[in-house]
Amino acid sequence: MYKKYSKKAEASPTSSTSSSRAQEAKDEKETTEIAADNVEKSSDSRKTSLASQQYSIGPKDLMISYSHADKEMMHRLKTGLEENGITVWVDTIGLKAGVDFLSKIGQAIIDAKLFISLVSAKTVESKYCKDELALAYVSNKAIFPVGLQTPDELFPLMDTGMKLQLVRFDWTLILDSNSFDEQFPKLLQKLKKQLAEINGEITAEKEKKSKDDSSEKAVPDASKTLQKRNSRKNLYTRSMSREKTGIDLTKSDTSAPKVPSHEEDFWEANFLGLTEVEWKKFEDAYTKTYSKEIAMLYSGEFQEWLKGIIQRELDAVEDHIVTYEKYTDFCTINGKVETFWSRVMDQAVESYTIREVFDMDSSVRVEAIENLGKFDSPQVVEALKDLLSDQDNNVRAVAAISLAKTGPKSPHIVKCLMKCLNDKDRLVRESGCIALGHMKVEKAVNKLVQLWRNDYISSVRDAAAVALELIGGEEANKAMHITKVLAEEIRLLTQDD
């Protein structure tokens, strides 16, 4: 019988990742660590129990992600922050393989208000530090890169994802112990300002919710849907607005290698007077205009992937036509028109980071899926819907399961998940079945019955049966009853022969 998807089942793809993380922590001593205040050092035999105790203390103001090679600087930074009233998650006793540290790290990032990435050559090499940065971005944390080497030294070592995630933040550079005393007060000021703003937002949101709960007039569903759609473009913008020190590469002397600025409107420069243009011409103009930026930030494989993302966002996949109206809509955020390149950067970091966090090999994927409701991020939901059309079968399957945990079953989400039932990959079909069953989508009953009766893969048939049981209701029960009766009659006739 098909096993229902559970938290344990969802975590299974990461089991090998957990062991590899443990091995990396043992051999290379590179891990991001989480701990509570004033935990005393103890013998190895007590470390696991101490670690378990420290995790029960609850959310902190700030999470530090770092390579174990930079432990000395981490300790100095942690001490300084705590002495100034900022609570910090960071493990100071060393996690062993017996501790579920992947889960604890992911949860700490999601629960924290601020996120510091201690960026060094070792950090750049660590898959887990990169996963943690991606999760912080997706869960909408205010991100503060603290460079232990200059960005000019570090950016050539970074992969595309890390470049995109850090490229427009204002870095604090602590290049040696002597510069700590000069730079720490500046960092502390930024952190406290950000905490005050976030706490103010939380208070305002609670007051608003209290008023909404006491009001007899409910907000129409259509308004909620419109609000979610309008916020689609704001994943990067919102993150940057929280990190008030975030600045553009074109204006930064301390952030990262400079990228040329393009103040002139891309459409006017290339297609002045036209209301639409063929995608091929648009693609050629894009490649020519931004050749330096593309070469600096994106690998060859990623360049082609990004073109596909842009084509999709400009709604030019089917007819291969880019209209000026769609172009303008793409460049407009909250009524403000941004440059085309700026919007390409926004879209790239959003799409890449979402994909990285929810990838089957991600060390924080399970925590991301389990905490989708905490992200309060409709744009994450939109990005997950985009992943349903990803070329990677595993990514599509994970996206389907993730969408089932996002809450409201909007017609558009249901439509996207229904397409999964026709996917060529059996795991995607299974995930689509379970997602629709979890959301109790009654309109999926007929299609699920077809899969249950006719799919040539037994696990897909089992998944469809589980989904029908989850949905329940007269229609599903009737369809299942008829099919079971027919199957039993066929079995009896076969026995009689």
Coordinates of C-alpha atoms in Angstrom, one line a residue:
M1 CA 0.0 0.0 0.0
Y2 CA 1.2 3.5 -0.8
K3 CA 2.6 5.2 2.3
K4 CA 1.1 8.6 3.1
Y5 CA 3.5 11.6 2.9
S6 CA 4.6 12.6 6.4
K7 CA 7.2 14.8 7.9
K8 CA 9.4 11.7 8.2
A9 CA 8.8 10.8 4.6
E10 CA 9.6 14.3 3.4
A11 CA 12.8 14.3 5.3
S12 CA 14.1 11.1 3.8
P13 CA 15.8 12.6 0.7
T14 CA 18.0 14.6 3.0
S15 CA 19.2 11.6 5.1
S16 CA 22.3 11.2 3.0
T17 CA 22.9 15.0 3.2
S18 CA 22.8 14.8 7.0
S19 CA 25.6 12.2 7.1
S20 CA 27.7 14.1 4.6
R21 CA 27.2 17.3 6.7
A22 CA 28.3 15.4 9.8
Q23 CA 31.4 14.1 7.9
E24 CA 32.2 17.6 6.7
A25 CA 31.8 18.9 10.3
K26 CA 34.2 16.2 11.5
D27 CA 36.8 16.4 8.7
E28 CA 36.8 20.0 7.7
K29 CA 35.2 21.5 10.8
E30 CA 33.0 23.7 8.6
T31 CA 29.5 24.1 10.0
T32 CA 27.1 26.9 10.9
E33 CA 26.4 26.5 14.6
I34 CA 23.5 27.4 16.9
A35 CA 23.6 27.8 20.7
A36 CA 22.1 29.6 23.6
D37 CA 23.6 32.1 26.0
N38 CA 26.0 31.1 28.8
V39 CA 26.3 27.3 27.9
E40 CA 29.3 26.1 29.8
K41 CA 31.8 23.8 28.2
S42 CA 31.4 20.1 29.2
S43 CA 32.8 16.7 28.4
D44 CA 32.1 15.0 25.1
S45 CA 29.7 12.6 26.8
R46 CA 27.4 15.5 27.8
K47 CA 27.5 17.5 24.6
T48 CA 24.5 16.0 23.0
S49 CA 22.3 16.6 26.0
L50 CA 23.5 20.2 26.3
A51 CA 22.8 20.8 22.7
S52 CA 19.3 19.5 23.1
Q53 CA 18.8 21.9 26.1
Q54 CA 20.1 24.9 24.3
Y55 CA 17.7 24.5 21.4
S56 CA 14.7 24.6 23.7
I57 CA 15.4 28.2 24.7
G58 CA 13.5 29.7 21.7
P59 CA 13.9 32.2 18.9
K60 CA 16.8 34.7 19.0
D61 CA 17.2 38.2 17.5
L62 CA 20.0 37.1 15.2
M63 CA 21.5 34.0 13.6
I64 CA 25.2 33.8 12.6
S65 CA 26.2 31.6 9.7
Y66 CA 29.9 30.9 9.5
S67 CA 32.6 28.4 8.7
H68 CA 34.2 26.7 11.7
A69 CA 37.6 28.0 10.5
D70 CA 36.4 31.5 11.5
K71 CA 35.3 30.5 15.0
E72 CA 37.5 33.1 16.7
M73 CA 35.9 36.0 14.9
M74 CA 32.4 34.5 15.5
H75 CA 33.1 34.4 19.2
R76 CA 34.2 38.0 19.3
L77 CA 31.2 39.1 17.3
K78 CA 28.8 37.1 19.4
T79 CA 30.1 38.4 22.6
G80 CA 29.9 42.0 21.4
L81 CA 26.3 41.6 20.3
E82 CA 25.2 40.0 23.5
E83 CA 26.8 42.6 25.6
N84 CA 24.7 45.1 23.7
G85 CA 21.4 43.4 24.3
I86 CA 21.1 41.4 21.0
T87 CA 20.4 37.7 21.5
V88 CA 22.3 35.3 19.2
W89 CA 21.9 31.8 17.9
V90 CA 25.3 30.1 17.5
D91 CA 26.7 26.8 18.7
T92 CA 29.8 27.1 20.8
I93 CA 30.1 23.4 22.0
G94 CA 30.3 21.6 18.7
L95 CA 27.5 19.4 17.3
K96 CA 27.9 15.7 16.9
A97 CA 26.4 13.4 14.3
G98 CA 23.8 12.2 16.8
V99 CA 22.3 15.7 17.0
D100 CA 19.7 16.7 14.4
F101 CA 21.6 19.9 13.7
L102 CA 20.4 20.4 10.1
S103 CA 16.8 20.8 11.5
K104 CA 18.0 23.0 14.3
I105 CA 19.9 25.3 12.0
G106 CA 17.1 25.7 9.6
Q107 CA 14.6 26.4 12.4
A108 CA 16.9 29.0 14.0
I109 CA 17.2 30.9 10.7
I110 CA 13.5 30.9 10.2
D111 CA 12.7 32.1 13.7
A112 CA 15.5 34.8 13.8
K113 CA 14.8 38.4 12.8
L114 CA 18.3 39.1 11.5
F115 CA 20.9 37.1 9.7
I116 CA 24.7 37.6 9.7
S117 CA 26.8 35.8 7.2
L118 CA 30.5 35.8 8.1
V119 CA 31.9 35.6 4.6
S120 CA 35.4 34.2 4.0
A121 CA 37.0 31.9 1.5
K122 CA 36.0 28.9 3.6
T123 CA 32.3 30.1 3.8
V124 CA 32.2 30.4 0.0
E125 CA 33.3 26.7 -0.3
S126 CA 30.7 25.4 2.1
K127 CA 27.5 24.1 0.6
Y128 CA 25.8 24.4 4.0
C129 CA 26.7 28.0 4.5
K130 CA 25.3 28.7 1.0
D131 CA 22.1 26.8 1.8
E132 CA 21.7 28.8 5.0
L133 CA 22.1 32.1 3.2
A134 CA 19.5 31.0 0.7
L135 CA 17.0 30.0 3.4
A136 CA 17.6 33.4 5.1
Y137 CA 16.8 35.1 1.9
V138 CA 13.7 33.1 1.1
S139 CA 12.3 33.5 4.7
N140 CA 12.7 37.3 4.2
K141 CA 15.4 38.0 6.8
A142 CA 17.4 41.2 6.9
I143 CA 20.8 40.0 5.8
F144 CA 24.1 41.5 6.9
P145 CA 27.2 40.2 5.2
V146 CA 30.3 40.6 7.3
G147 CA 33.4 40.2 5.1
L148 CA 36.5 38.7 6.6
Q149 CA 38.1 39.3 3.2
T150 CA 37.4 42.0 0.6
P151 CA 34.5 41.4 -1.8
D152 CA 37.0 41.8 -4.7
E153 CA 38.8 38.7 -3.3
L154 CA 35.7 36.7 -2.5
F155 CA 33.3 37.3 -5.5
P156 CA 35.5 35.4 -8.0
L157 CA 35.3 32.4 -5.7
M158 CA 31.5 32.4 -5.4
D159 CA 29.0 30.5 -7.4
T160 CA 26.2 32.3 -9.3
G161 CA 23.7 31.9 -6.5
M162 CA 25.9 33.4 -3.7
K163 CA 26.9 36.3 -6.0
L164 CA 23.3 37.1 -6.7
Q165 CA 22.3 36.9 -3.0
L166 CA 25.1 39.1 -1.7
V167 CA 25.8 41.4 -4.6
R168 CA 23.7 44.4 -3.6
F169 CA 24.0 44.4 0.1
D170 CA 26.3 46.8 2.0
W171 CA 29.0 44.8 3.5
T172 CA 30.7 45.4 6.9
L173 CA 34.4 44.6 6.4
I174 CA 36.4 43.2 9.4
L175 CA 39.6 42.2 7.7
D176 CA 41.6 41.7 10.9
S177 CA 41.3 41.9 14.6
N178 CA 42.5 45.6 14.6
S179 CA 39.6 46.7 12.4
F180 CA 37.0 45.0 14.6
D181 CA 36.9 47.9 17.1
E182 CA 36.3 50.4 14.3
Q183 CA 33.7 48.4 12.3
F184 CA 31.7 46.7 15.1
P185 CA 30.0 49.9 16.3
K186 CA 28.8 50.7 12.8
L187 CA 27.4 47.2 12.4
L188 CA 25.8 47.3 15.8
Q189 CA 24.0 50.6 14.9
K190 CA 22.6 49.0 11.7
L191 CA 21.5 45.9 13.5
K192 CA 19.7 47.8 16.3
K193 CA 18.0 50.1 13.8
Q194 CA 16.8 47.1 11.8
L195 CA 15.6 45.3 15.0
A196 CA 13.6 48.4 16.0
E197 CA 12.0 48.6 12.6
I198 CA 11.1 44.9 12.5
N199 CA 9.7 45.0 16.1
G200 CA 7.7 48.0 15.0
E201 CA 6.3 46.0 12.1
I202 CA 5.4 43.1 14.3
T203 CA 3.6 45.4 16.8
A204 CA 1.7 47.1 14.0
E205 CA 0.8 43.8 12.4
K206 CA -0.6 42.5 15.8
E207 CA -2.6 45.6 16.2
K208 CA -4.0 45.4 12.7
K209 CA -4.9 41.7 13.2
S210 CA -6.6 42.5 16.5
K211 CA -8.7 45.2 14.7
D212 CA -9.5 42.8 11.8
D213 CA -10.6 40.1 14.3
S214 CA -12.9 42.5 16.1
S215 CA -14.4 43.8 12.9
E216 CA -17.5 42.2 11.5
K217 CA -16.6 43.0 7.9
A218 CA -14.4 40.4 6.3
V219 CA -11.9 41.2 3.6
P220 CA -13.1 39.8 0.2
D221 CA -11.1 36.9 -1.1
A222 CA -10.6 38.7 -4.4
S223 CA -8.8 41.5 -2.6
K224 CA -6.6 39.1 -0.9
T225 CA -5.8 37.4 -4.2
L226 CA -5.0 40.7 -5.8
Q227 CA -2.8 41.7 -2.9
K228 CA -0.8 38.5 -3.2
R229 CA -0.3 38.9 -6.9
N230 CA 0.9 42.5 -6.5
S231 CA 3.5 41.4 -4.0
R232 CA 5.0 38.8 -6.4
K233 CA 7.8 41.1 -7.4
N234 CA 8.8 42.1 -3.9
L235 CA 10.9 39.2 -2.6
Y236 CA 14.2 40.9 -3.3
T237 CA 12.8 44.4 -2.8
R238 CA 11.3 43.7 0.5
S239 CA 14.5 42.0 1.8
M240 CA 16.5 45.1 0.6
S241 CA 14.0 47.5 2.2
R242 CA 14.4 45.8 5.5
E243 CA 18.2 46.0 5.1
K244 CA 18.2 49.8 4.7
T245 CA 21.9 49.8 4.0
G246 CA 21.4 47.7 0.9
I247 CA 22.8 49.6 -2.1
D248 CA 23.3 49.0 -5.8
L249 CA 26.5 47.7 -7.2
T250 CA 26.8 50.7 -9.5
K251 CA 27.1 53.0 -6.5
S252 CA 29.1 50.8 -4.1
D253 CA 32.7 51.3 -3.2
T254 CA 32.6 48.7 -0.4
S255 CA 30.1 46.1 -1.5
A256 CA 31.3 44.1 -4.6
P257 CA 33.0 44.5 -8.0
K258 CA 31.1 47.2 -9.9
V259 CA 28.7 46.4 -12.7
P260 CA 28.1 49.0 -15.4
S261 CA 25.0 51.1 -15.0
H262 CA 22.3 51.4 -17.7
E263 CA 20.2 54.5 -16.9
E264 CA 18.7 54.6 -20.4
D265 CA 15.5 52.6 -20.9
F266 CA 16.3 49.3 -22.6
W267 CA 13.2 49.3 -24.8
E268 CA 13.7 52.9 -25.9
A269 CA 17.3 52.2 -26.7
N270 CA 16.6 49.2 -28.9
F271 CA 12.9 49.3 -30.0
L272 CA 11.9 53.0 -29.9
G273 CA 8.4 53.4 -31.4
L274 CA 7.5 49.7 -31.5
T275 CA 4.7 48.2 -29.4
E276 CA 5.9 44.6 -29.8
V277 CA 9.0 42.7 -30.9
E278 CA 9.9 39.1 -31.7
W279 CA 11.5 37.3 -28.8
K280 CA 14.6 36.5 -30.8
K281 CA 15.3 40.1 -31.5
F282 CA 14.6 41.0 -27.8
E283 CA 17.0 38.2 -26.7
D284 CA 19.7 39.4 -29.1
A285 CA 19.4 43.0 -27.8
Y286 CA 19.5 41.8 -24.2
T287 CA 22.6 39.7 -24.8
K288 CA 24.4 42.5 -26.6
T289 CA 23.5 45.3 -24.1
Y290 CA 24.3 43.4 -21.0
S291 CA 27.2 41.3 -22.1
K292 CA 29.6 42.6 -19.4
E293 CA 27.1 42.1 -16.6
I294 CA 26.2 38.6 -17.8
A295 CA 29.8 37.5 -18.1
M296 CA 30.6 38.9 -14.7
L297 CA 27.8 37.2 -12.8
Y298 CA 26.4 34.2 -14.7
S299 CA 27.9 31.0 -15.9
G300 CA 27.0 29.7 -19.4
E301 CA 24.4 27.2 -18.2
F302 CA 22.8 29.8 -15.9
Q303 CA 22.7 32.4 -18.8
E304 CA 20.4 30.1 -20.8
W305 CA 18.3 29.3 -17.7
L306 CA 17.9 33.0 -17.0
K307 CA 16.8 33.7 -20.6
G308 CA 14.0 31.2 -20.1
I309 CA 13.0 32.9 -16.9
I310 CA 12.8 36.3 -18.6
Q311 CA 10.9 34.9 -21.5
R312 CA 8.3 33.4 -19.1
E313 CA 8.0 36.6 -17.1
L314 CA 7.5 38.6 -20.3
D315 CA 4.7 36.1 -21.3
A316 CA 6.5 35.3 -24.5
V317 CA 6.8 31.6 -24.2
E318 CA 3.9 30.6 -26.4
D319 CA 3.7 33.3 -29.1
H320 CA 7.4 34.4 -28.9
I321 CA 6.3 38.0 -28.9
V322 CA 7.3 40.6 -26.3
T323 CA 4.9 43.5 -26.0
Y324 CA 5.8 46.9 -24.6
E325 CA 2.9 46.5 -22.2
K326 CA 4.3 43.3 -20.7
Y327 CA 7.8 44.8 -20.6
T328 CA 6.5 47.9 -18.7
D329 CA 4.6 45.7 -16.3
F330 CA 7.8 43.6 -15.7
C331 CA 9.8 46.7 -14.9
T332 CA 7.2 48.3 -12.6
I333 CA 7.2 47.6 -8.8
N334 CA 4.6 49.3 -6.6
G335 CA 4.0 52.0 -9.2
K336 CA 7.7 52.7 -9.6
V337 CA 9.5 51.9 -12.9
E338 CA 12.9 50.2 -12.4
T339 CA 15.5 49.7 -15.1
F340 CA 15.2 46.5 -17.0
W341 CA 18.6 45.2 -15.8
S342 CA 17.6 45.9 -12.2
R343 CA 14.5 43.8 -12.7
V344 CA 16.5 41.0 -14.4
M345 CA 18.7 40.9 -11.3
D346 CA 15.7 40.8 -9.0
Q347 CA 14.2 38.0 -11.0
A348 CA 17.4 36.0 -11.2
V349 CA 18.1 36.1 -7.5
E350 CA 14.5 35.2 -6.6
S351 CA 14.2 32.3 -9.0
Y352 CA 17.7 30.9 -8.3
T353 CA 17.3 31.2 -4.5
I354 CA 13.9 29.6 -4.4
R355 CA 15.2 26.7 -6.6
E356 CA 18.3 26.3 -4.4
V357 CA 16.3 26.2 -1.1
F358 CA 13.7 23.7 -2.4
D359 CA 16.2 21.5 -4.3
M360 CA 16.2 17.8 -3.3
D361 CA 19.9 18.2 -2.3
S362 CA 19.3 21.2 -0.1
S363 CA 20.3 20.8 3.5
V364 CA 17.5 23.1 4.6
R365 CA 14.7 21.9 2.2
V366 CA 12.6 20.1 4.8
E367 CA 12.7 23.0 7.2
A368 CA 11.7 25.4 4.4
I369 CA 8.7 23.2 3.4
E370 CA 7.6 22.7 7.0
N371 CA 7.7 26.5 7.7
L372 CA 6.2 27.9 4.6
G373 CA 3.3 29.3 6.7
K374 CA 5.8 31.4 8.7
F375 CA 7.4 33.1 5.7
D376 CA 4.3 35.3 5.2
S377 CA 5.6 35.6 1.6
P378 CA 3.1 35.3 -1.3
Q379 CA 6.0 35.7 -3.7
V380 CA 7.5 32.5 -2.4
V381 CA 4.2 30.8 -3.4
E382 CA 4.4 32.3 -6.8
A383 CA 8.0 31.2 -7.3
L384 CA 7.1 27.7 -6.2
K385 CA 4.4 27.7 -8.9
D386 CA 7.0 28.6 -11.4
L387 CA 9.1 25.6 -10.3
L388 CA 6.3 23.3 -11.4
S389 CA 7.6 24.0 -14.9
D390 CA 11.2 23.4 -14.0
Q391 CA 13.2 21.0 -16.2
D392 CA 14.3 19.0 -13.2
N393 CA 11.8 16.3 -12.3
N394 CA 12.8 16.4 -8.6
V395 CA 12.3 20.1 -8.4
R396 CA 8.8 19.8 -9.9
A397 CA 7.9 17.1 -7.4
V398 CA 9.2 19.1 -4.4
A399 CA 7.4 22.2 -5.6
A400 CA 4.1 20.3 -5.7
I401 CA 4.4 19.0 -2.2
S402 CA 5.5 22.5 -1.0
L403 CA 2.6 24.2 -2.5
A404 CA 0.2 21.9 -0.7
K405 CA 1.5 23.3 2.6
T406 CA 1.1 27.0 1.7
G407 CA -2.5 27.1 2.9
P408 CA -5.3 28.6 0.7
K409 CA -6.2 26.5 -2.4
S410 CA -6.5 29.3 -4.9
P411 CA -7.9 28.4 -8.3
H412 CA -4.5 29.2 -9.9
I413 CA -2.6 26.9 -7.6
V414 CA -5.1 24.1 -8.1
K415 CA -4.8 24.5 -11.9
C416 CA -1.0 24.3 -11.7
L417 CA -1.2 21.2 -9.5
M418 CA -3.7 19.5 -11.8
K419 CA -1.2 19.7 -14.6
C420 CA 1.2 17.6 -12.5
L421 CA -1.2 14.7 -12.9
N422 CA -0.3 14.6 -16.6
D423 CA 3.4 14.9 -16.0
K424 CA 5.7 12.5 -17.8
D425 CA 7.6 11.7 -14.5
R426 CA 5.9 9.3 -12.1
L427 CA 7.2 11.1 -9.0
V428 CA 5.7 14.4 -10.1
R429 CA 2.4 12.6 -10.7
E430 CA 2.6 11.1 -7.2
S431 CA 3.4 14.5 -5.7
G432 CA 0.5 16.1 -7.5
C433 CA -1.9 13.4 -6.2
I434 CA -0.8 13.9 -2.6
A435 CA -0.8 17.7 -2.9
L436 CA -4.4 17.8 -4.3
G437 CA -5.5 15.2 -1.7
H438 CA -3.9 17.2 1.1
M439 CA -5.7 20.3 -0.1
K440 CA -9.0 18.3 -0.5
V441 CA -9.6 19.6 -4.0
E442 CA -12.9 18.0 -5.0
K443 CA -12.6 19.1 -8.7
A444 CA -9.6 16.7 -8.9
V445 CA -11.6 13.6 -8.1
N446 CA -12.4 12.6 -11.7
K447 CA -8.8 12.8 -12.8
L448 CA -7.6 11.1 -9.7
V449 CA -10.0 8.2 -10.3
Q450 CA -8.6 7.9 -13.8
L451 CA -5.0 7.7 -12.5
W452 CA -6.1 5.2 -9.8
R453 CA -7.6 2.9 -12.4
N454 CA -5.3 3.4 -15.4
D455 CA -1.8 4.7 -14.5
Y456 CA 0.8 2.0 -15.4
I457 CA 2.9 2.8 -12.3
S458 CA 1.6 1.2 -9.2
S459 CA 2.9 3.8 -6.8
V460 CA 1.0 6.5 -8.8
R461 CA -2.2 4.5 -8.5
D462 CA -1.6 4.1 -4.8
A463 CA -1.0 7.9 -4.5
A464 CA -4.2 8.6 -6.3
A465 CA -6.1 6.2 -3.9
V466 CA -4.6 8.0 -0.9
A467 CA -5.6 11.4 -2.4
L468 CA -9.2 10.2 -3.0
E469 CA -9.4 9.0 0.7
L470 CA -8.1 12.4 1.9
I471 CA -10.6 14.3 -0.2
G472 CA -13.5 12.1 0.8
G473 CA -17.0 13.2 0.0
E474 CA -19.9 11.6 -1.9
E475 CA -18.3 11.8 -5.3
A476 CA -14.9 10.4 -4.3
N477 CA -16.5 7.6 -2.2
K478 CA -18.9 6.7 -5.0
A479 CA -16.2 6.5 -7.6
M480 CA -14.0 4.4 -5.4
H481 CA -16.8 2.1 -4.4
I482 CA -17.8 1.4 -8.0
T483 CA -14.2 0.7 -9.0
K484 CA -13.7 -1.6 -6.1
V485 CA -16.9 -3.5 -6.9
L486 CA -15.9 -3.9 -10.5
A487 CA -12.5 -5.1 -9.5
E488 CA -13.9 -7.6 -7.1
E489 CA -16.3 -8.9 -9.8
I490 CA -13.5 -9.3 -12.3
R491 CA -11.5 -11.2 -9.7
L492 CA -14.4 -13.5 -8.9
L493 CA -15.0 -14.2 -12.6
T494 CA -11.3 -14.9 -13.1
Q495 CA -11.4 -17.4 -10.2
D496 CA -14.5 -19.1 -11.7
D497 CA -12.7 -19.7 -15.0

